[in-house]
Amino acid sequence: MGLKDRLDAIEADITTLNVDAIVNAANSALLPGGGVDGAIRRRAGAELNEELKGIGGCAEGTAVITSGYRLPSAYVIHTVAPIWAGKQAGQNAVLARCYESALKLAEANNIRSIAFPTIGTGAYRWPADTAAKIAFDAVVAHLRMSEIPAAVTFCCFSRVDRERYADLIAALRE
């Protein structure tokens, strides 16, 4: 199976996907938020909030894993992007670590399929093109070194975002 076969870009509601794990764009306190985080929490149920309270927090660029509760996915991996502040040194690397950390948790938990939202592009204001390229490069780097996960989906909220990721996949040189 080639690298391109392990990647997909779709326009969908991430909370409806039948994958082993979905990724949540969380805040560092792991408190309820809006956007993707709010949608995941509403669908998963109150048990997710309780589990996250027990974890307590998550630093930028790292990730934690919880059960998926009422979601179709068995797990939710929560990661925290840095807030976009222009082209600050090191900021891109922290966003890349969000993906790397999530993928390492997926590998450690034998998660075969995972879906990522467009992390950081909502309330954290990352430019969509910049964030997509960082995300894509981080995912491809992991997949080149590991068979797990076997399938990575970039789950986008808009057609424009889906096309951005689809173009990156199409241009991939294996």
Tab-separated table of N, CA and C in Angstrom:
chain	number	residue	atom	x	y	z
A	1	MET	N	0.843	-1.176	0.000
A	1	MET	CA	0.000	0.000	0.000
A	1	MET	C	0.890	1.241	0.000
A	2	GLY	N	0.662	2.136	-0.957
A	2	GLY	CA	1.442	3.358	-1.052
A	2	GLY	C	0.996	4.404	-0.052
A	3	LEU	N	1.830	5.394	0.121
A	3	LEU	CA	1.545	6.477	1.058
A	3	LEU	C	0.241	7.196	0.711
A	4	LYS	N	0.034	7.479	-0.573
A	4	LYS	CA	-1.198	8.163	-0.988
A	4	LYS	C	-2.442	7.360	-0.622
A	5	ASP	N	-2.327	6.030	-0.634
A	5	ASP	CA	-3.459	5.167	-0.302
A	5	ASP	C	-3.824	5.249	1.178
A	6	ARG	N	-2.915	5.731	1.998
A	6	ARG	CA	-3.153	5.830	3.443
A	6	ARG	C	-3.715	7.193	3.850
A	7	LEU	N	-3.842	8.097	2.886
A	7	LEU	CA	-4.287	9.469	3.158
A	7	LEU	C	-5.597	9.765	2.444
A	8	ASP	N	-6.428	10.565	3.092
A	8	ASP	CA	-7.683	10.992	2.482
A	8	ASP	C	-8.033	12.375	3.002
A	9	ALA	N	-8.772	13.119	2.216
A	9	ALA	CA	-9.290	14.422	2.616
A	9	ALA	C	-10.778	14.438	2.314
A	10	ILE	N	-11.581	14.732	3.338
A	10	ILE	CA	-13.028	14.751	3.171
A	10	ILE	C	-13.617	16.006	3.795
A	11	GLU	N	-14.819	16.331	3.362
A	11	GLU	CA	-15.595	17.408	3.980
A	11	GLU	C	-16.709	16.721	4.762
A	12	ALA	N	-16.651	16.825	6.089
A	12	ALA	CA	-17.610	16.109	6.926
A	12	ALA	C	-17.586	16.659	8.351
A	13	ASP	N	-18.517	16.153	9.145
A	13	ASP	CA	-18.558	16.411	10.578
A	13	ASP	C	-17.711	15.326	11.234
A	14	ILE	N	-16.610	15.697	11.847
A	14	ILE	CA	-15.667	14.725	12.405
A	14	ILE	C	-16.324	13.827	13.454
A	15	THR	N	-17.363	14.311	14.099
A	15	THR	CA	-18.015	13.518	15.156
A	15	THR	C	-18.830	12.354	14.605
A	16	THR	N	-19.001	12.290	13.292
A	16	THR	CA	-19.793	11.218	12.688
A	16	THR	C	-18.929	10.117	12.074
A	17	LEU	N	-17.631	10.288	12.090
A	17	LEU	CA	-16.751	9.359	11.377
A	17	LEU	C	-16.554	8.046	12.129
A	18	ASN	N	-16.588	6.977	11.380
A	18	ASN	CA	-16.369	5.641	11.922
A	18	ASN	C	-14.897	5.273	11.731
A	19	VAL	N	-14.045	5.878	12.565
A	19	VAL	CA	-12.610	5.617	12.585
A	19	VAL	C	-12.239	5.227	14.012
A	20	ASP	N	-11.053	4.686	14.191
A	20	ASP	CA	-10.636	4.289	15.535
A	20	ASP	C	-10.499	5.485	16.469
A	21	ALA	N	-9.994	6.612	15.938
A	21	ALA	CA	-9.801	7.804	16.776
A	21	ALA	C	-10.024	9.062	15.954
A	22	ILE	N	-10.579	10.060	16.626
A	22	ILE	CA	-10.631	11.397	16.049
A	22	ILE	C	-9.767	12.295	16.922
A	23	VAL	N	-9.291	13.369	16.335
A	23	VAL	CA	-8.453	14.316	17.060
A	23	VAL	C	-9.267	15.555	17.366
A	24	ASN	N	-9.093	16.039	18.580
A	24	ASN	CA	-9.783	17.226	19.055
A	24	ASN	C	-8.797	18.377	19.167
A	25	ALA	N	-9.175	19.526	18.653
A	25	ALA	CA	-8.405	20.754	18.829
A	25	ALA	C	-8.832	21.363	20.157
A	26	ALA	N	-8.100	21.042	21.204
A	26	ALA	CA	-8.475	21.412	22.571
A	26	ALA	C	-7.734	22.671	23.029
A	27	ASN	N	-8.113	23.143	24.207
A	27	ASN	CA	-7.359	24.222	24.849
A	27	ASN	C	-6.491	23.599	25.944
A	28	SER	N	-5.500	24.326	26.410
A	28	SER	CA	-4.503	23.750	27.313
A	28	SER	C	-5.080	23.323	28.666
A	29	ALA	N	-6.179	23.904	29.087
A	29	ALA	CA	-6.810	23.507	30.352
A	29	ALA	C	-7.752	22.319	30.162
A	30	LEU	N	-7.954	21.898	28.912
A	30	LEU	CA	-8.889	20.828	28.556
A	30	LEU	C	-10.307	21.123	29.047
A	31	LEU	N	-10.634	22.416	29.090
A	31	LEU	CA	-11.979	22.851	29.463
A	31	LEU	C	-12.856	22.921	28.220
A	32	PRO	N	-14.171	22.826	28.399
A	32	PRO	CA	-15.066	22.901	27.241
A	32	PRO	C	-14.840	24.174	26.426
A	33	GLY	N	-14.842	24.006	25.124
A	33	GLY	CA	-14.663	25.129	24.212
A	33	GLY	C	-15.698	25.077	23.116
A	34	GLY	N	-15.474	25.862	22.096
A	34	GLY	CA	-16.389	25.895	20.956
A	34	GLY	C	-15.828	25.080	19.812
A	35	GLY	N	-16.329	25.324	18.638
A	35	GLY	CA	-15.827	24.694	17.417
A	35	GLY	C	-15.805	23.183	17.493
A	36	VAL	N	-14.700	22.598	17.051
A	36	VAL	CA	-14.536	21.145	17.036
A	36	VAL	C	-14.660	20.589	18.448
A	37	ASP	N	-14.022	21.231	19.397
A	37	ASP	CA	-14.061	20.765	20.783
A	37	ASP	C	-15.491	20.687	21.299
A	38	GLY	N	-16.263	21.738	21.084
A	38	GLY	CA	-17.656	21.742	21.538
A	38	GLY	C	-18.478	20.651	20.879
A	39	ALA	N	-18.289	20.462	19.585
A	39	ALA	CA	-19.039	19.427	18.853
A	39	ALA	C	-18.686	18.033	19.368
A	40	ILE	N	-17.410	17.786	19.602
A	40	ILE	CA	-16.979	16.474	20.107
A	40	ILE	C	-17.560	16.227	21.487
A	41	ARG	N	-17.489	17.209	22.362
A	41	ARG	CA	-18.005	17.042	23.727
A	41	ARG	C	-19.516	16.802	23.733
A	42	ARG	N	-20.246	17.537	22.911
A	42	ARG	CA	-21.711	17.349	22.865
A	42	ARG	C	-22.049	15.930	22.422
A	43	ARG	N	-21.367	15.446	21.422
A	43	ARG	CA	-21.665	14.110	20.886
A	43	ARG	C	-21.171	12.999	21.812
A	44	ALA	N	-20.014	13.189	22.434
A	44	ALA	CA	-19.430	12.148	23.296
A	44	ALA	C	-20.193	12.006	24.608
A	45	GLY	N	-20.687	13.115	25.144
A	45	GLY	CA	-21.410	13.069	26.404
A	45	GLY	C	-20.576	13.542	27.584
A	46	ALA	N	-21.248	13.647	28.719
A	46	ALA	CA	-20.652	14.203	29.942
A	46	ALA	C	-19.457	13.393	30.442
A	47	GLU	N	-19.399	12.119	30.135
A	47	GLU	CA	-18.286	11.281	30.595
A	47	GLU	C	-16.947	11.776	30.050
A	48	LEU	N	-16.965	12.311	28.839
A	48	LEU	CA	-15.729	12.850	28.271
A	48	LEU	C	-15.239	14.028	29.103
A	49	ASN	N	-16.140	14.924	29.470
A	49	ASN	CA	-15.751	16.066	30.310
A	49	ASN	C	-15.155	15.593	31.630
A	50	GLU	N	-15.749	14.567	32.216
A	50	GLU	CA	-15.249	14.043	33.498
A	50	GLU	C	-13.848	13.461	33.341
A	51	GLU	N	-13.628	12.708	32.272
A	51	GLU	CA	-12.304	12.133	32.057
A	51	GLU	C	-11.268	13.236	31.848
A	52	LEU	N	-11.635	14.266	31.096
A	52	LEU	CA	-10.700	15.365	30.847
A	52	LEU	C	-10.406	16.151	32.120
A	53	LYS	N	-11.388	16.294	32.995
A	53	LYS	CA	-11.146	16.955	34.291
A	53	LYS	C	-10.082	16.202	35.066
A	54	GLY	N	-10.139	14.880	35.008
A	54	GLY	CA	-9.154	14.056	35.710
A	54	GLY	C	-7.758	14.204	35.145
A	55	ILE	N	-7.651	14.453	33.849
A	55	ILE	CA	-6.340	14.648	33.216
A	55	ILE	C	-5.799	16.018	33.579
A	56	GLY	N	-6.661	17.015	33.540
A	56	GLY	CA	-6.312	18.333	34.036
A	56	GLY	C	-5.736	19.331	33.053
A	57	GLY	N	-4.915	18.920	32.134
A	57	GLY	CA	-4.331	19.878	31.203
A	57	GLY	C	-3.475	19.199	30.157
A	58	CYS	N	-3.084	20.002	29.175
A	58	CYS	CA	-2.285	19.494	28.056
A	58	CYS	C	-1.503	20.682	27.502
A	59	ALA	N	-0.198	20.563	27.449
A	59	ALA	CA	0.644	21.655	26.958
A	59	ALA	C	0.551	21.758	25.435
A	60	GLU	N	0.816	22.936	24.913
A	60	GLU	CA	0.855	23.136	23.460
A	60	GLU	C	1.802	22.133	22.826
A	61	GLY	N	1.352	21.558	21.710
A	61	GLY	CA	2.188	20.630	20.967
A	61	GLY	C	2.205	19.215	21.511
A	62	THR	N	1.491	18.963	22.601
A	62	THR	CA	1.408	17.608	23.146
A	62	THR	C	-0.018	17.097	22.958
A	63	ALA	N	-0.249	15.851	23.359
A	63	ALA	CA	-1.573	15.257	23.183
A	63	ALA	C	-1.876	14.295	24.317
A	64	VAL	N	-3.161	14.114	24.589
A	64	VAL	CA	-3.646	13.131	25.557
A	64	VAL	C	-4.768	12.342	24.884
A	65	ILE	N	-5.022	11.142	25.385
A	65	ILE	CA	-6.031	10.283	24.783
A	65	ILE	C	-7.120	9.946	25.803
A	66	THR	N	-8.355	9.911	25.309
A	66	THR	CA	-9.496	9.516	26.132
A	66	THR	C	-10.357	8.540	25.347
A	67	SER	N	-11.321	8.005	26.027
A	67	SER	CA	-12.336	7.189	25.365
A	67	SER	C	-13.189	8.090	24.480
A	68	GLY	N	-13.872	7.493	23.519
A	68	GLY	CA	-14.773	8.242	22.647
A	68	GLY	C	-16.203	8.284	23.156
A	69	TYR	N	-16.513	7.476	24.161
A	69	TYR	CA	-17.838	7.408	24.770
A	69	TYR	C	-18.927	7.222	23.718
A	70	ARG	N	-19.778	8.205	23.488
A	70	ARG	CA	-20.915	8.027	22.573
A	70	ARG	C	-20.579	8.337	21.113
A	71	LEU	N	-19.337	8.614	20.837
A	71	LEU	CA	-18.899	8.855	19.459
A	71	LEU	C	-18.749	7.523	18.728
A	72	PRO	N	-18.823	7.528	17.401
A	72	PRO	CA	-18.539	6.291	16.659
A	72	PRO	C	-17.087	5.842	16.818
A	73	SER	N	-16.186	6.765	17.104
A	73	SER	CA	-14.771	6.436	17.284
A	73	SER	C	-14.533	5.963	18.726
A	74	ALA	N	-13.656	4.997	18.870
A	74	ALA	CA	-13.359	4.447	20.197
A	74	ALA	C	-12.565	5.436	21.054
A	75	TYR	N	-11.772	6.279	20.409
A	75	TYR	CA	-10.897	7.199	21.131
A	75	TYR	C	-10.997	8.619	20.595
A	76	VAL	N	-10.652	9.556	21.489
A	76	VAL	CA	-10.436	10.944	21.093
A	76	VAL	C	-9.032	11.307	21.571
A	77	ILE	N	-8.250	11.830	20.655
A	77	ILE	CA	-6.925	12.333	21.003
A	77	ILE	C	-7.021	13.850	21.002
A	78	HIS	N	-6.681	14.451	22.126
A	78	HIS	CA	-6.808	15.899	22.320
A	78	HIS	C	-5.421	16.524	22.215
A	79	THR	N	-5.308	17.563	21.403
A	79	THR	CA	-4.033	18.256	21.248
A	79	THR	C	-4.263	19.760	21.260
A	80	VAL	N	-3.234	20.495	21.612
A	80	VAL	CA	-3.350	21.945	21.783
A	80	VAL	C	-2.379	22.666	20.862
A	81	ALA	N	-2.945	23.440	19.943
A	81	ALA	CA	-2.139	24.246	19.027
A	81	ALA	C	-1.734	25.548	19.708
A	82	PRO	N	-0.632	26.140	19.257
A	82	PRO	CA	-0.316	27.489	19.718
A	82	PRO	C	-1.258	28.480	19.025
A	83	ILE	N	-1.528	29.575	19.683
A	83	ILE	CA	-2.328	30.634	19.062
A	83	ILE	C	-1.430	31.355	18.055
A	84	TRP	N	-1.949	31.536	16.837
A	84	TRP	CA	-1.177	32.197	15.783
A	84	TRP	C	-0.823	33.610	16.221
A	85	ALA	N	0.439	33.954	16.090
A	85	ALA	CA	0.915	35.283	16.457
A	85	ALA	C	1.867	35.790	15.391
A	86	GLY	N	1.510	35.596	14.146
A	86	GLY	CA	2.405	35.987	13.070
A	86	GLY	C	3.460	34.915	12.876
A	87	LYS	N	4.549	35.282	12.313
A	87	LYS	CA	5.597	34.299	12.005
A	87	LYS	C	6.639	34.256	13.112
A	88	GLN	N	6.204	33.913	14.307
A	88	GLN	CA	7.126	33.798	15.434
A	88	GLN	C	7.989	32.553	15.300
A	89	ALA	N	9.223	32.681	15.701
A	89	ALA	CA	10.158	31.555	15.640
A	89	ALA	C	9.638	30.397	16.475
A	90	GLY	N	9.683	29.225	15.897
A	90	GLY	CA	9.314	28.019	16.617
A	90	GLY	C	7.838	27.671	16.604
A	91	GLN	N	7.002	28.598	16.188
A	91	GLN	CA	5.563	28.377	16.228
A	91	GLN	C	5.132	27.240	15.292
A	92	ASN	N	5.689	27.187	14.111
A	92	ASN	CA	5.351	26.124	13.169
A	92	ASN	C	5.710	24.749	13.736
A	93	ALA	N	6.846	24.671	14.414
A	93	ALA	CA	7.284	23.402	14.995
A	93	ALA	C	6.321	22.932	16.082
A	94	VAL	N	5.763	23.854	16.839
A	94	VAL	CA	4.810	23.477	17.886
A	94	VAL	C	3.534	22.927	17.251
A	95	LEU	N	3.065	23.570	16.182
A	95	LEU	CA	1.878	23.040	15.497
A	95	LEU	C	2.182	21.655	14.921
A	96	ALA	N	3.338	21.465	14.336
A	96	ALA	CA	3.711	20.149	13.797
A	96	ALA	C	3.727	19.099	14.906
A	97	ARG	N	4.197	19.487	16.095
A	97	ARG	CA	4.236	18.540	17.217
A	97	ARG	C	2.835	18.104	17.642
A	98	CYS	N	1.816	18.936	17.403
A	98	CYS	CA	0.439	18.505	17.684
A	98	CYS	C	0.122	17.231	16.908
A	99	TYR	N	0.459	17.223	15.652
A	99	TYR	CA	0.210	16.061	14.791
A	99	TYR	C	1.116	14.896	15.167
A	100	GLU	N	2.389	15.182	15.393
A	100	GLU	CA	3.334	14.136	15.778
A	100	GLU	C	2.917	13.470	17.085
A	101	SER	N	2.522	14.269	18.066
A	101	SER	CA	2.103	13.729	19.366
A	101	SER	C	0.859	12.865	19.230
A	102	ALA	N	-0.088	13.331	18.443
A	102	ALA	CA	-1.320	12.558	18.234
A	102	ALA	C	-1.008	11.235	17.535
A	103	LEU	N	-0.145	11.271	16.545
A	103	LEU	CA	0.199	10.051	15.813
A	103	LEU	C	1.001	9.073	16.673
A	104	LYS	N	1.842	9.583	17.547
A	104	LYS	CA	2.579	8.699	18.464
A	104	LYS	C	1.617	8.017	19.434
A	105	LEU	N	0.608	8.745	19.918
A	105	LEU	CA	-0.409	8.126	20.779
A	105	LEU	C	-1.200	7.084	20.000
A	106	ALA	N	-1.505	7.391	18.757
A	106	ALA	CA	-2.223	6.431	17.919
A	106	ALA	C	-1.398	5.153	17.767
A	107	GLU	N	-0.135	5.313	17.491
A	107	GLU	CA	0.739	4.154	17.324
A	107	GLU	C	0.828	3.354	18.627
A	108	ALA	N	1.003	4.031	19.748
A	108	ALA	CA	1.121	3.357	21.049
A	108	ALA	C	-0.142	2.599	21.423
A	109	ASN	N	-1.289	3.045	20.910
A	109	ASN	CA	-2.570	2.411	21.232
A	109	ASN	C	-3.102	1.547	20.088
A	110	ASN	N	-2.243	1.261	19.114
A	110	ASN	CA	-2.595	0.432	17.950
A	110	ASN	C	-3.848	0.932	17.229
A	111	ILE	N	-3.945	2.236	17.109
A	111	ILE	CA	-5.064	2.873	16.403
A	111	ILE	C	-4.750	2.815	14.912
A	112	ARG	N	-5.582	2.127	14.168
A	112	ARG	CA	-5.336	1.876	12.752
A	112	ARG	C	-5.844	3.002	11.849
A	113	SER	N	-6.900	3.717	12.310
A	113	SER	CA	-7.450	4.813	11.486
A	113	SER	C	-7.709	6.019	12.378
A	114	ILE	N	-7.349	7.183	11.869
A	114	ILE	CA	-7.447	8.417	12.639
A	114	ILE	C	-7.891	9.552	11.730
A	115	ALA	N	-8.674	10.472	12.284
A	115	ALA	CA	-9.115	11.648	11.529
A	115	ALA	C	-8.710	12.910	12.274
A	116	PHE	N	-8.130	13.835	11.528
A	116	PHE	CA	-7.705	15.127	12.064
A	116	PHE	C	-8.611	16.232	11.546
A	117	PRO	N	-8.991	17.180	12.414
A	117	PRO	CA	-9.609	18.411	11.917
A	117	PRO	C	-8.492	19.350	11.466
A	118	THR	N	-8.849	20.522	11.028
A	118	THR	CA	-7.842	21.520	10.653
A	118	THR	C	-7.437	22.265	11.929
A	119	ILE	N	-6.517	21.695	12.656
A	119	ILE	CA	-6.109	22.182	13.980
A	119	ILE	C	-5.542	23.594	13.901
A	120	GLY	N	-6.052	24.461	14.754
A	120	GLY	CA	-5.528	25.818	14.898
A	120	GLY	C	-6.126	26.860	13.985
A	121	THR	N	-6.951	26.466	13.013
A	121	THR	CA	-7.431	27.430	12.018
A	121	THR	C	-8.711	28.144	12.432
A	122	GLY	N	-9.293	27.765	13.549
A	122	GLY	CA	-10.506	28.432	14.025
A	122	GLY	C	-10.147	29.570	14.963
A	123	ALA	N	-10.472	29.407	16.221
A	123	ALA	CA	-10.255	30.447	17.231
A	123	ALA	C	-8.774	30.807	17.399
A	124	TYR	N	-7.870	29.881	17.036
A	124	TYR	CA	-6.442	30.149	17.204
A	124	TYR	C	-5.832	30.855	15.995
A	125	ARG	N	-6.642	31.105	14.961
A	125	ARG	CA	-6.354	32.007	13.846
A	125	ARG	C	-5.183	31.635	12.927
A	126	TRP	N	-4.797	30.384	12.856
A	126	TRP	CA	-3.735	30.007	11.931
A	126	TRP	C	-4.214	30.184	10.499
A	127	PRO	N	-3.392	30.739	9.614
A	127	PRO	CA	-3.754	30.799	8.193
A	127	PRO	C	-3.924	29.375	7.663
A	128	ALA	N	-5.015	29.144	6.965
A	128	ALA	CA	-5.360	27.795	6.526
A	128	ALA	C	-4.274	27.146	5.672
A	129	ASP	N	-3.680	27.881	4.741
A	129	ASP	CA	-2.634	27.314	3.884
A	129	ASP	C	-1.408	26.891	4.695
A	130	THR	N	-0.996	27.754	5.603
A	130	THR	CA	0.165	27.460	6.445
A	130	THR	C	-0.095	26.239	7.312
A	131	ALA	N	-1.245	26.224	7.977
A	131	ALA	CA	-1.586	25.114	8.872
A	131	ALA	C	-1.697	23.795	8.111
A	132	ALA	N	-2.275	23.834	6.927
A	132	ALA	CA	-2.435	22.610	6.135
A	132	ALA	C	-1.081	22.033	5.737
A	133	LYS	N	-0.175	22.867	5.301
A	133	LYS	CA	1.145	22.397	4.881
A	133	LYS	C	1.911	21.797	6.064
A	134	ILE	N	1.841	22.452	7.213
A	134	ILE	CA	2.503	21.935	8.415
A	134	ILE	C	1.892	20.587	8.803
A	135	ALA	N	0.570	20.512	8.822
A	135	ALA	CA	-0.130	19.274	9.184
A	135	ALA	C	0.243	18.153	8.224
A	136	PHE	N	0.151	18.440	6.956
A	136	PHE	CA	0.421	17.429	5.940
A	136	PHE	C	1.852	16.898	6.055
A	137	ASP	N	2.806	17.802	6.170
A	137	ASP	CA	4.208	17.389	6.259
A	137	ASP	C	4.459	16.542	7.506
A	138	ALA	N	3.866	16.915	8.628
A	138	ALA	CA	4.045	16.156	9.873
A	138	ALA	C	3.449	14.757	9.750
A	139	VAL	N	2.268	14.659	9.162
A	139	VAL	CA	1.618	13.355	8.990
A	139	VAL	C	2.419	12.477	8.042
A	140	VAL	N	2.837	13.022	6.919
A	140	VAL	CA	3.604	12.243	5.942
A	140	VAL	C	4.923	11.765	6.560
A	141	ALA	N	5.592	12.613	7.310
A	141	ALA	CA	6.853	12.208	7.950
A	141	ALA	C	6.617	11.012	8.868
A	142	HIS	N	5.529	11.029	9.624
A	142	HIS	CA	5.230	9.898	10.507
A	142	HIS	C	4.915	8.637	9.702
A	143	LEU	N	4.077	8.784	8.695
A	143	LEU	CA	3.670	7.618	7.911
A	143	LEU	C	4.839	6.980	7.167
A	144	ARG	N	5.829	7.767	6.818
A	144	ARG	CA	7.008	7.211	6.141
A	144	ARG	C	7.803	6.289	7.076
A	145	MET	N	7.658	6.503	8.382
A	145	MET	CA	8.429	5.725	9.353
A	145	MET	C	7.611	4.653	10.073
A	146	SER	N	6.283	4.658	9.900
A	146	SER	CA	5.446	3.743	10.672
A	146	SER	C	4.267	3.235	9.858
A	147	GLU	N	3.896	1.999	10.111
A	147	GLU	CA	2.724	1.414	9.463
A	147	GLU	C	1.430	1.765	10.208
A	148	ILE	N	1.563	2.335	11.416
A	148	ILE	CA	0.392	2.680	12.223
A	148	ILE	C	0.392	4.181	12.438
A	149	PRO	N	-0.702	4.838	12.175
A	149	PRO	CA	-1.965	4.302	11.677
A	149	PRO	C	-1.880	3.957	10.185
A	150	ALA	N	-2.753	3.062	9.799
A	150	ALA	CA	-2.801	2.638	8.397
A	150	ALA	C	-3.552	3.633	7.535
A	151	ALA	N	-4.456	4.400	8.146
A	151	ALA	CA	-5.265	5.370	7.398
A	151	ALA	C	-5.379	6.668	8.177
A	152	VAL	N	-5.090	7.783	7.505
A	152	VAL	CA	-5.222	9.124	8.092
A	152	VAL	C	-6.164	9.929	7.214
A	153	THR	N	-7.181	10.489	7.854
A	153	THR	CA	-8.148	11.326	7.156
A	153	THR	C	-8.024	12.757	7.650
A	154	PHE	N	-7.929	13.678	6.711
A	154	PHE	CA	-8.023	15.099	7.039
A	154	PHE	C	-9.495	15.449	6.868
A	155	CYS	N	-10.174	15.647	7.980
A	155	CYS	CA	-11.608	15.912	7.974
A	155	CYS	C	-11.821	17.420	8.035
A	156	CYS	N	-12.316	17.965	6.950
A	156	CYS	CA	-12.436	19.418	6.811
A	156	CYS	C	-13.884	19.862	6.909
A	157	PHE	N	-14.063	21.060	7.423
A	157	PHE	CA	-15.388	21.616	7.606
A	157	PHE	C	-15.893	22.305	6.336
A	158	SER	N	-14.964	22.642	5.440
A	158	SER	CA	-15.370	23.342	4.220
A	158	SER	C	-14.785	22.667	2.982
A	159	ARG	N	-15.420	22.923	1.857
A	159	ARG	CA	-14.950	22.403	0.573
A	159	ARG	C	-13.558	22.943	0.256
A	160	VAL	N	-13.330	24.213	0.535
A	160	VAL	CA	-12.037	24.843	0.243
A	160	VAL	C	-10.915	24.149	1.020
A	161	ASP	N	-11.155	23.874	2.311
A	161	ASP	CA	-10.141	23.170	3.099
A	161	ASP	C	-9.919	21.755	2.569
A	162	ARG	N	-11.005	21.054	2.235
A	162	ARG	CA	-10.869	19.694	1.705
A	162	ARG	C	-10.027	19.702	0.433
A	163	GLU	N	-10.289	20.648	-0.448
A	163	GLU	CA	-9.525	20.746	-1.693
A	163	GLU	C	-8.050	21.039	-1.433
A	164	ARG	N	-7.784	21.851	-0.424
A	164	ARG	CA	-6.392	22.187	-0.073
A	164	ARG	C	-5.638	20.899	0.294
A	165	TYR	N	-6.227	20.072	1.141
A	165	TYR	CA	-5.586	18.816	1.534
A	165	TYR	C	-5.548	17.819	0.380
A	166	ALA	N	-6.612	17.762	-0.402
A	166	ALA	CA	-6.633	16.852	-1.556
A	166	ALA	C	-5.513	17.203	-2.539
A	167	ASP	N	-5.258	18.492	-2.721
A	167	ASP	CA	-4.180	18.917	-3.610
A	167	ASP	C	-2.809	18.496	-3.049
A	168	LEU	N	-2.632	18.602	-1.739
A	168	LEU	CA	-1.372	18.164	-1.129
A	168	LEU	C	-1.168	16.654	-1.306
A	169	ILE	N	-2.246	15.897	-1.137
A	169	ILE	CA	-2.161	14.450	-1.324
A	169	ILE	C	-1.818	14.126	-2.773
A	170	ALA	N	-2.499	14.789	-3.716
A	170	ALA	CA	-2.284	14.520	-5.141
A	170	ALA	C	-0.831	14.839	-5.554
A	171	ALA	N	-0.241	15.848	-4.934
A	171	ALA	CA	1.117	16.264	-5.298
A	171	ALA	C	2.206	15.461	-4.584
A	172	LEU	N	1.810	14.573	-3.693
A	172	LEU	CA	2.768	13.803	-2.909
A	172	LEU	C	3.632	12.925	-3.805
A	173	ARG	N	4.921	13.004	-3.589
A	173	ARG	CA	5.866	12.143	-4.311
A	173	ARG	C	6.261	11.028	-3.367
A	174	GLU	N	5.960	9.831	-3.770
A	174	GLU	CA	6.235	8.680	-2.898
A	174	GLU	C	7.602	8.202	-3.196
